[in-house]
CSV table of N, CA and C and ligand atoms in Angstrom, one decimal:
chain,number,residue,atom,x,y,z
A,40,UNK,N,34.2,33.7,29.2
A,40,UNK,CA,34.5,32.7,29.4
A,40,UNK,C,33.4,31.1,28.7
A,41,UNK,N,34.5,30.1,28.0
A,41,UNK,CA,34.5,28.9,27.8
A,41,UNK,C,33.5,27.8,28.7
A,42,UNK,N,32.4,28.3,29.0
A,42,UNK,CA,31.1,27.3,29.8
A,42,UNK,C,30.1,27.1,29.5
A,43,UNK,N,29.6,25.3,28.8
A,43,UNK,CA,28.1,25.2,28.6
A,43,UNK,C,27.3,26.3,29.2
A,44,UNK,N,27.1,26.3,30.6
A,44,UNK,CA,25.8,26.5,31.5
A,44,UNK,C,26.3,28.3,31.7
A,45,UNK,N,26.8,28.8,31.5
A,45,UNK,CA,27.3,30.5,31.6
A,45,UNK,C,26.8,30.7,29.9
A,46,UNK,N,27.3,30.1,28.9
A,46,UNK,CA,25.8,30.4,27.6
A,46,UNK,C,25.0,30.3,28.1
A,47,UNK,N,24.6,29.0,28.3
A,47,UNK,CA,22.6,29.0,28.6
A,47,UNK,C,22.2,30.1,29.3
A,48,UNK,N,23.5,30.7,30.4
A,48,UNK,CA,22.2,31.7,31.6
A,48,UNK,C,22.4,33.0,30.7
A,49,UNK,N,23.5,32.9,29.7
A,49,UNK,CA,23.5,34.5,29.1
A,49,UNK,C,22.5,34.1,27.3
A,50,UNK,N,22.0,33.2,27.5
A,50,UNK,CA,20.7,32.8,25.9
A,50,UNK,C,21.9,32.9,24.6
A,51,UNK,N,23.0,32.9,25.0
A,51,UNK,CA,23.6,32.1,23.6
A,51,UNK,C,23.1,30.5,23.3
A,52,UNK,N,23.2,29.5,24.1
A,52,UNK,CA,22.7,28.5,23.6
A,52,UNK,C,20.7,29.0,24.1
A,53,UNK,N,19.9,28.0,23.7
A,53,UNK,CA,19.0,27.4,23.9
A,53,UNK,C,18.4,26.9,24.6
A,54,UNK,N,17.0,26.8,26.4
A,54,UNK,CA,16.9,25.9,26.5
A,54,UNK,C,15.8,26.2,27.5
A,55,UNK,N,15.3,24.8,27.9
A,55,UNK,CA,14.1,24.7,28.5
A,55,UNK,C,13.7,25.4,29.8
A,56,UNK,N,13.2,27.0,29.7
A,56,UNK,CA,13.4,27.5,31.5
A,56,UNK,C,11.8,27.5,32.1
A,57,UNK,N,12.6,27.1,33.2
A,57,UNK,CA,11.5,26.7,33.8
A,57,UNK,C,11.9,28.2,34.5
A,58,UNK,N,12.7,28.5,35.6
A,58,UNK,CA,12.7,29.2,36.3
A,58,UNK,C,14.0,30.1,36.3
A,59,UNK,N,13.6,31.4,36.3
A,59,UNK,CA,14.8,32.1,36.8
A,59,UNK,C,14.3,33.7,37.5
A,60,UNK,N,15.5,33.5,38.5
A,60,UNK,CA,15.7,35.4,38.8
A,60,UNK,C,17.3,35.3,39.2
A,61,UNK,N,17.6,36.8,39.7
A,61,UNK,CA,18.5,37.8,40.1
A,61,UNK,C,19.7,36.9,40.2
A,62,UNK,N,18.9,35.4,40.7
A,62,UNK,CA,20.3,34.5,41.5
A,62,UNK,C,20.2,33.5,40.6
A,63,UNK,N,19.5,32.3,40.4
A,63,UNK,CA,19.4,30.9,40.1
A,63,UNK,C,18.9,31.2,38.6
A,64,UNK,N,19.3,30.3,38.0
A,64,UNK,CA,18.6,30.0,36.5
A,64,UNK,C,18.3,27.9,36.2
A,65,UNK,N,17.5,28.1,35.8
A,65,UNK,CA,16.8,26.5,36.2
A,65,UNK,C,16.1,26.4,35.0
A,66,UNK,N,16.2,24.9,34.5
A,66,UNK,CA,15.8,24.4,33.1
A,66,UNK,C,16.1,23.2,32.8
A,67,UNK,N,14.9,22.5,32.0
A,67,UNK,CA,15.3,21.5,31.6
A,67,UNK,C,16.8,20.4,31.2
A,68,UNK,N,16.3,19.4,31.4
A,68,UNK,CA,17.9,18.9,31.3
A,68,UNK,C,17.2,18.4,29.6
A,69,UNK,N,18.9,18.2,29.0
A,69,UNK,CA,18.8,17.9,28.0
A,69,UNK,C,18.1,16.0,27.3
A,70,UNK,N,18.7,15.4,28.3
A,70,UNK,CA,19.3,13.5,28.3
A,70,UNK,C,18.2,13.2,29.5
A,71,UNK,N,16.7,13.5,29.9
A,71,UNK,CA,16.1,13.3,31.2
A,71,UNK,C,16.3,12.2,31.3
A,72,UNK,N,16.1,11.8,32.4
A,72,UNK,CA,16.4,10.4,33.0
A,72,UNK,C,15.4,10.6,34.5
A,73,UNK,N,14.2,11.3,33.6
A,73,UNK,CA,13.1,10.9,34.4
A,73,UNK,C,11.8,11.7,34.1
A,74,UNK,N,10.6,12.0,34.3
A,74,UNK,CA,10.1,12.5,33.6
A,74,UNK,C,9.9,13.6,33.5
A,75,UNK,N,10.5,14.3,35.2
A,75,UNK,CA,11.0,15.7,35.1
A,75,UNK,C,12.3,15.7,35.6
A,76,UNK,N,13.0,16.4,34.9
A,76,UNK,CA,14.5,16.1,35.6
A,76,UNK,C,15.2,17.8,35.0
A,77,UNK,N,15.6,19.0,35.6
A,77,UNK,CA,15.2,19.9,36.2
A,77,UNK,C,16.7,20.0,36.6
A,78,UNK,N,17.9,21.6,35.3
A,78,UNK,CA,19.1,21.5,36.4
A,78,UNK,C,18.9,22.6,37.0
A,79,UNK,N,18.8,23.1,38.4
A,79,UNK,CA,19.0,24.4,39.0
A,79,UNK,C,20.9,25.0,39.0
A,80,UNK,N,20.6,26.2,38.5
A,80,UNK,CA,22.0,26.7,38.7
A,80,UNK,C,22.3,28.0,38.9
A,81,UNK,N,23.7,28.0,39.9
A,81,UNK,CA,23.5,29.9,39.7
A,81,UNK,C,24.1,30.3,38.9
A,82,UNK,N,23.7,31.6,39.1
A,82,UNK,CA,24.0,32.6,37.5
A,82,UNK,C,25.8,32.8,37.1
A,83,UNK,N,26.3,33.0,39.1
A,83,UNK,CA,27.3,32.9,39.2
A,83,UNK,C,28.3,31.9,38.8
A,84,UNK,N,29.3,31.8,38.3
A,84,UNK,CA,30.3,30.6,38.0
A,84,UNK,C,31.0,30.1,39.2
A,85,UNK,N,30.2,29.2,39.1
A,85,UNK,CA,31.3,28.2,40.4
A,85,UNK,C,31.9,26.4,39.5
A,86,UNK,N,33.0,26.3,40.0
A,86,UNK,CA,33.4,25.0,38.6
A,86,UNK,C,31.8,24.3,39.7
A,87,UNK,N,32.7,23.9,40.9
A,87,UNK,CA,32.1,22.8,41.3
A,87,UNK,C,31.4,22.5,42.8
A,88,UNK,N,31.1,22.1,43.9
A,88,UNK,CA,30.9,21.7,44.7
A,88,UNK,C,32.2,21.9,46.4
A,89,UNK,N,32.8,22.3,45.1
A,89,UNK,CA,34.1,21.8,46.1
A,89,UNK,C,34.3,23.1,46.0
A,90,UNK,N,34.3,24.1,44.7
A,90,UNK,CA,33.8,25.4,45.4
A,90,UNK,C,33.9,26.7,46.5
A,91,UNK,N,32.9,26.2,46.5
A,91,UNK,CA,31.5,26.6,47.4
A,91,UNK,C,33.0,26.9,48.9
A,92,UNK,N,33.0,28.2,49.5
A,92,UNK,CA,33.0,28.6,51.1
A,92,UNK,C,31.7,29.7,51.5
A,93,UNK,N,32.4,29.9,52.4
A,93,UNK,CA,31.2,30.8,53.3
A,93,UNK,C,30.1,31.6,53.2
A,94,UNK,N,31.8,32.5,52.1
A,94,UNK,CA,31.3,33.1,51.1
A,94,UNK,C,29.8,33.3,50.2
A,95,UNK,N,30.4,32.6,49.4
A,95,UNK,CA,29.5,32.2,48.7
A,95,UNK,C,28.9,30.9,48.5
A,96,UNK,N,28.3,30.3,50.1
A,96,UNK,CA,27.8,29.4,50.0
A,96,UNK,C,26.1,29.6,50.3
A,97,UNK,N,25.9,30.4,50.4
A,97,UNK,CA,23.5,31.0,50.8
A,97,UNK,C,23.3,30.3,49.3
A,98,UNK,N,24.0,30.6,47.9
A,98,UNK,CA,23.4,30.5,46.9
A,98,UNK,C,22.7,28.8,47.1
A,99,UNK,N,23.1,27.9,48.0
A,99,UNK,CA,22.8,27.0,48.3
A,99,UNK,C,21.4,27.0,48.8
A,100,UNK,N,21.7,26.9,49.8
A,100,UNK,CA,20.0,27.4,50.6
A,100,UNK,C,19.2,27.7,49.6
A,101,UNK,N,19.1,29.1,48.6
A,101,UNK,CA,18.5,29.6,47.3
A,101,UNK,C,17.9,28.2,46.9
A,102,UNK,N,19.2,27.5,46.3
A,102,UNK,CA,18.7,26.9,45.5
A,102,UNK,C,17.2,25.6,46.0
A,103,UNK,N,18.0,25.0,47.2
A,103,UNK,CA,16.8,24.3,47.7
A,103,UNK,C,15.4,25.0,47.6
A,104,UNK,N,15.0,26.1,47.9
A,104,UNK,CA,14.4,27.1,48.1
A,104,UNK,C,13.9,27.2,47.0
A,105,UNK,N,15.1,27.2,45.7
A,105,UNK,CA,13.8,27.7,44.2
A,105,UNK,C,13.0,26.0,44.2
A,106,UNK,N,14.0,24.9,44.6
A,106,UNK,CA,13.4,24.1,44.3
A,106,UNK,C,12.2,23.0,44.8
A,107,UNK,N,12.1,23.8,46.0
A,107,UNK,CA,11.3,23.6,46.0
A,107,UNK,C,9.7,23.8,45.8
A,108,UNK,N,9.8,25.4,45.0
A,108,UNK,CA,9.0,26.1,44.5
A,108,UNK,C,8.4,25.5,43.5
A,109,UNK,N,9.0,25.0,42.5
A,109,UNK,CA,9.5,25.0,41.3
A,109,UNK,C,8.9,23.3,41.2
A,110,UNK,N,9.2,22.8,42.6
A,110,UNK,CA,8.5,21.0,43.1
A,110,UNK,C,6.9,21.4,42.7
A,111,UNK,N,6.1,22.3,43.8
A,111,UNK,CA,4.5,23.1,43.2
A,111,UNK,C,4.4,22.6,41.8
A,112,UNK,N,5.4,23.6,41.6
A,112,UNK,CA,4.9,24.1,40.3
A,112,UNK,C,4.3,22.6,38.9
A,113,UNK,N,5.6,21.6,39.2
A,113,UNK,CA,5.5,20.6,38.4
A,113,UNK,C,4.6,19.8,38.9
A,114,UNK,N,4.5,19.8,40.3
A,114,UNK,CA,3.6,19.2,40.4
A,114,UNK,C,4.5,17.3,41.1
A,115,UNK,N,5.1,18.1,41.3
A,115,UNK,CA,6.1,16.3,42.4
A,115,UNK,C,6.2,17.0,43.7
A,116,UNK,N,5.6,17.6,44.3
A,116,UNK,CA,6.1,18.6,46.2
A,116,UNK,C,5.6,17.1,46.8
A,117,UNK,N,4.3,16.2,46.5
A,117,UNK,CA,3.5,15.1,47.4
A,117,UNK,C,4.3,13.9,46.9
A,118,UNK,N,4.4,13.9,45.6
A,118,UNK,CA,5.1,12.9,45.6
A,118,UNK,C,6.8,12.6,45.9
A,119,UNK,N,7.2,13.5,46.0
A,119,UNK,CA,9.2,13.5,46.2
A,119,UNK,C,9.8,13.4,45.2
A,120,UNK,N,11.2,13.4,45.3
A,120,UNK,CA,11.8,13.5,44.0
A,120,UNK,C,13.6,13.9,45.0
A,121,UNK,N,14.4,13.7,44.1
A,121,UNK,CA,15.7,13.7,44.7
A,121,UNK,C,16.1,15.2,43.6
A,122,UNK,N,16.5,15.3,44.9
A,122,UNK,CA,18.4,16.5,44.2
A,122,UNK,C,19.5,16.0,44.5
A,123,UNK,N,20.5,15.6,43.6
A,123,UNK,CA,21.6,15.8,43.6
A,123,UNK,C,22.6,16.6,42.7
A,124,UNK,N,23.9,16.5,43.9
A,124,UNK,CA,24.9,17.7,43.0
A,124,UNK,C,26.3,16.3,42.9
A,125,UNK,N,26.6,16.0,41.4
A,125,UNK,CA,27.3,15.2,41.0
A,125,UNK,C,28.8,16.2,41.3
A,126,UNK,N,30.0,15.9,41.6
A,126,UNK,CA,31.1,16.9,41.7
A,126,UNK,C,32.2,16.6,41.7
A,127,UNK,N,33.3,16.2,40.3
A,127,UNK,CA,34.5,16.1,39.6
A,127,UNK,C,34.1,14.6,39.3
A,128,UNK,N,35.4,14.2,38.9
A,128,UNK,CA,34.9,12.8,38.9
A,128,UNK,C,34.8,12.2,38.8
A,129,UNK,N,34.7,11.3,40.1
A,129,UNK,CA,34.2,10.0,40.7
A,129,UNK,C,32.6,10.1,40.9
A,130,UNK,N,32.2,11.1,41.1
A,130,UNK,CA,30.8,12.1,41.6
A,130,UNK,C,30.2,12.2,40.0
A,131,UNK,N,30.9,12.3,38.9
A,131,UNK,CA,30.3,12.5,37.4
A,131,UNK,C,29.6,13.4,36.4
A,132,UNK,N,30.7,14.5,38.0
A,132,UNK,CA,30.4,16.0,37.0
A,132,UNK,C,30.6,16.1,35.8
A,133,UNK,N,30.0,16.4,34.7
A,133,UNK,CA,30.4,16.9,33.3
A,133,UNK,C,30.4,17.8,33.1
A,134,UNK,N,29.8,18.9,33.7
A,134,UNK,CA,29.6,20.5,33.3
A,134,UNK,C,30.1,21.0,34.8
A,135,UNK,N,31.3,21.4,34.2
A,135,UNK,CA,32.3,21.8,34.9
A,135,UNK,C,31.9,23.3,36.0
A,136,UNK,N,30.4,23.3,35.6
A,136,UNK,CA,29.6,24.6,36.2
A,136,UNK,C,28.4,24.1,37.5
A,137,UNK,N,28.6,24.4,39.2
A,137,UNK,CA,28.0,23.7,40.1
A,137,UNK,C,26.2,23.9,39.5
A,138,UNK,N,25.9,22.8,39.7
A,138,UNK,CA,24.7,22.4,38.9
A,138,UNK,C,23.5,21.3,39.7
A,139,UNK,N,22.7,21.6,40.5
A,139,UNK,CA,21.3,20.2,40.6
A,139,UNK,C,20.4,19.6,40.1
A,140,UNK,N,20.7,18.8,39.9
A,140,UNK,CA,19.6,17.9,38.7
A,140,UNK,C,18.7,18.1,40.0
A,141,UNK,N,17.2,18.1,39.4
A,141,UNK,CA,16.0,17.6,40.0
A,141,UNK,C,15.1,16.7,39.5
A,142,UNK,N,14.5,15.8,40.7
A,142,UNK,CA,14.2,14.2,39.3
A,142,UNK,C,13.2,14.4,40.1
A,143,UNK,N,12.3,14.1,39.3
A,143,UNK,CA,11.0,13.6,39.7
A,143,UNK,C,9.9,13.0,39.1
A,144,UNK,N,9.2,12.2,39.0
A,144,UNK,CA,7.9,12.3,38.8
A,144,UNK,C,7.6,10.5,38.8
A,145,UNK,N,8.9,9.5,38.8
A,145,UNK,CA,8.5,8.7,39.0
A,145,UNK,C,9.1,8.0,40.3
A,146,UNK,N,9.3,6.6,40.9
A,146,UNK,CA,10.0,6.2,41.6
A,146,UNK,C,12.2,6.1,41.4
A,147,UNK,N,12.1,6.6,42.2
A,147,UNK,CA,14.1,6.3,41.9
A,147,UNK,C,14.6,5.3,42.1
A,148,UNK,N,15.5,4.8,42.7
A,148,UNK,CA,16.1,4.1,43.6
A,148,UNK,C,17.1,4.4,44.0
A,149,UNK,N,17.4,3.1,45.0
A,149,UNK,CA,18.9,3.4,45.7
A,149,UNK,C,19.5,2.1,45.8
A,150,UNK,N,20.9,2.8,46.8
A,150,UNK,CA,21.5,3.6,46.2
A,150,UNK,C,21.5,3.5,44.5
A,151,UNK,N,22.9,4.4,44.4
A,151,UNK,CA,22.8,5.4,43.0
A,151,UNK,C,23.6,5.0,42.8
A,152,UNK,N,24.0,4.3,41.2
A,152,UNK,CA,25.2,3.5,40.7
A,152,UNK,C,26.7,4.0,40.9
J,518,LIG,P1,27.4,16.6,35.1
J,518,LIG,O1,26.6,15.0,34.8
J,518,LIG,O2,27.8,17.3,35.7
J,518,LIG,O3,25.9,16.3,36.6
J,518,LIG,O4,25.4,16.9,34.4
J,518,LIG,C1,25.5,17.6,33.4
J,518,LIG,C2,24.3,17.4,32.9
J,518,LIG,O5,23.5,18.5,31.7
J,518,LIG,C3,23.3,16.4,32.2
J,518,LIG,O6,22.3,15.3,32.8
J,518,LIG,C4,23.4,16.8,30.9
J,518,LIG,O7,22.3,15.9,30.0
J,518,LIG,C5,23.8,18.1,30.9
J,518,LIG,N1,23.6,18.6,29.2
J,518,LIG,C6,24.9,18.6,28.8
J,518,LIG,N2,24.8,19.5,27.6
J,518,LIG,C7,23.0,20.4,28.0
J,518,LIG,C8,22.4,20.7,27.2
J,518,LIG,O8,23.0,21.5,25.9
J,518,LIG,N3,21.7,21.5,27.3
J,518,LIG,C9,20.4,21.3,28.6
J,518,LIG,N4,19.4,21.3,29.0
J,518,LIG,N5,21.0,20.5,28.7
J,518,LIG,C10,22.8,19.6,29.1
J,519,LIG,ZN1,29.8,29.2,33.9
């Protein structure tokens, strides 16, 4: 499949791995927007949040549990962080494989642009 993140999971494209288990893969964003900027993705190819159903949505809960673990490992659990999913063109999604950005290590502005 011609999907950048599927290639990263397969190891065909190198990435800075932060965490991996049977279901998810986490790695550092190539263009970090904060001192900690990690992408957490399901190993299953799901093209966006629009494709979540009762059958596959349990992965999202697992991703948030993994995020809590990563936050502790990265030292941002106490300071806080943001987890973002961009969906579709208006959401700013550029890679069509479901992913959650974990941003931390600095104070983040709100609302988003
Ligand atoms: P989106 O804009 O779809 O929400 O997020 C895609 C993210 O993937 C962007 O933050 C972008 O910097 C990151 N990205 C794109 N290509 C690569 C890559 O080859 N390696 C890594 N580590 N991150 C990438
Ligand atoms: Zn994919």
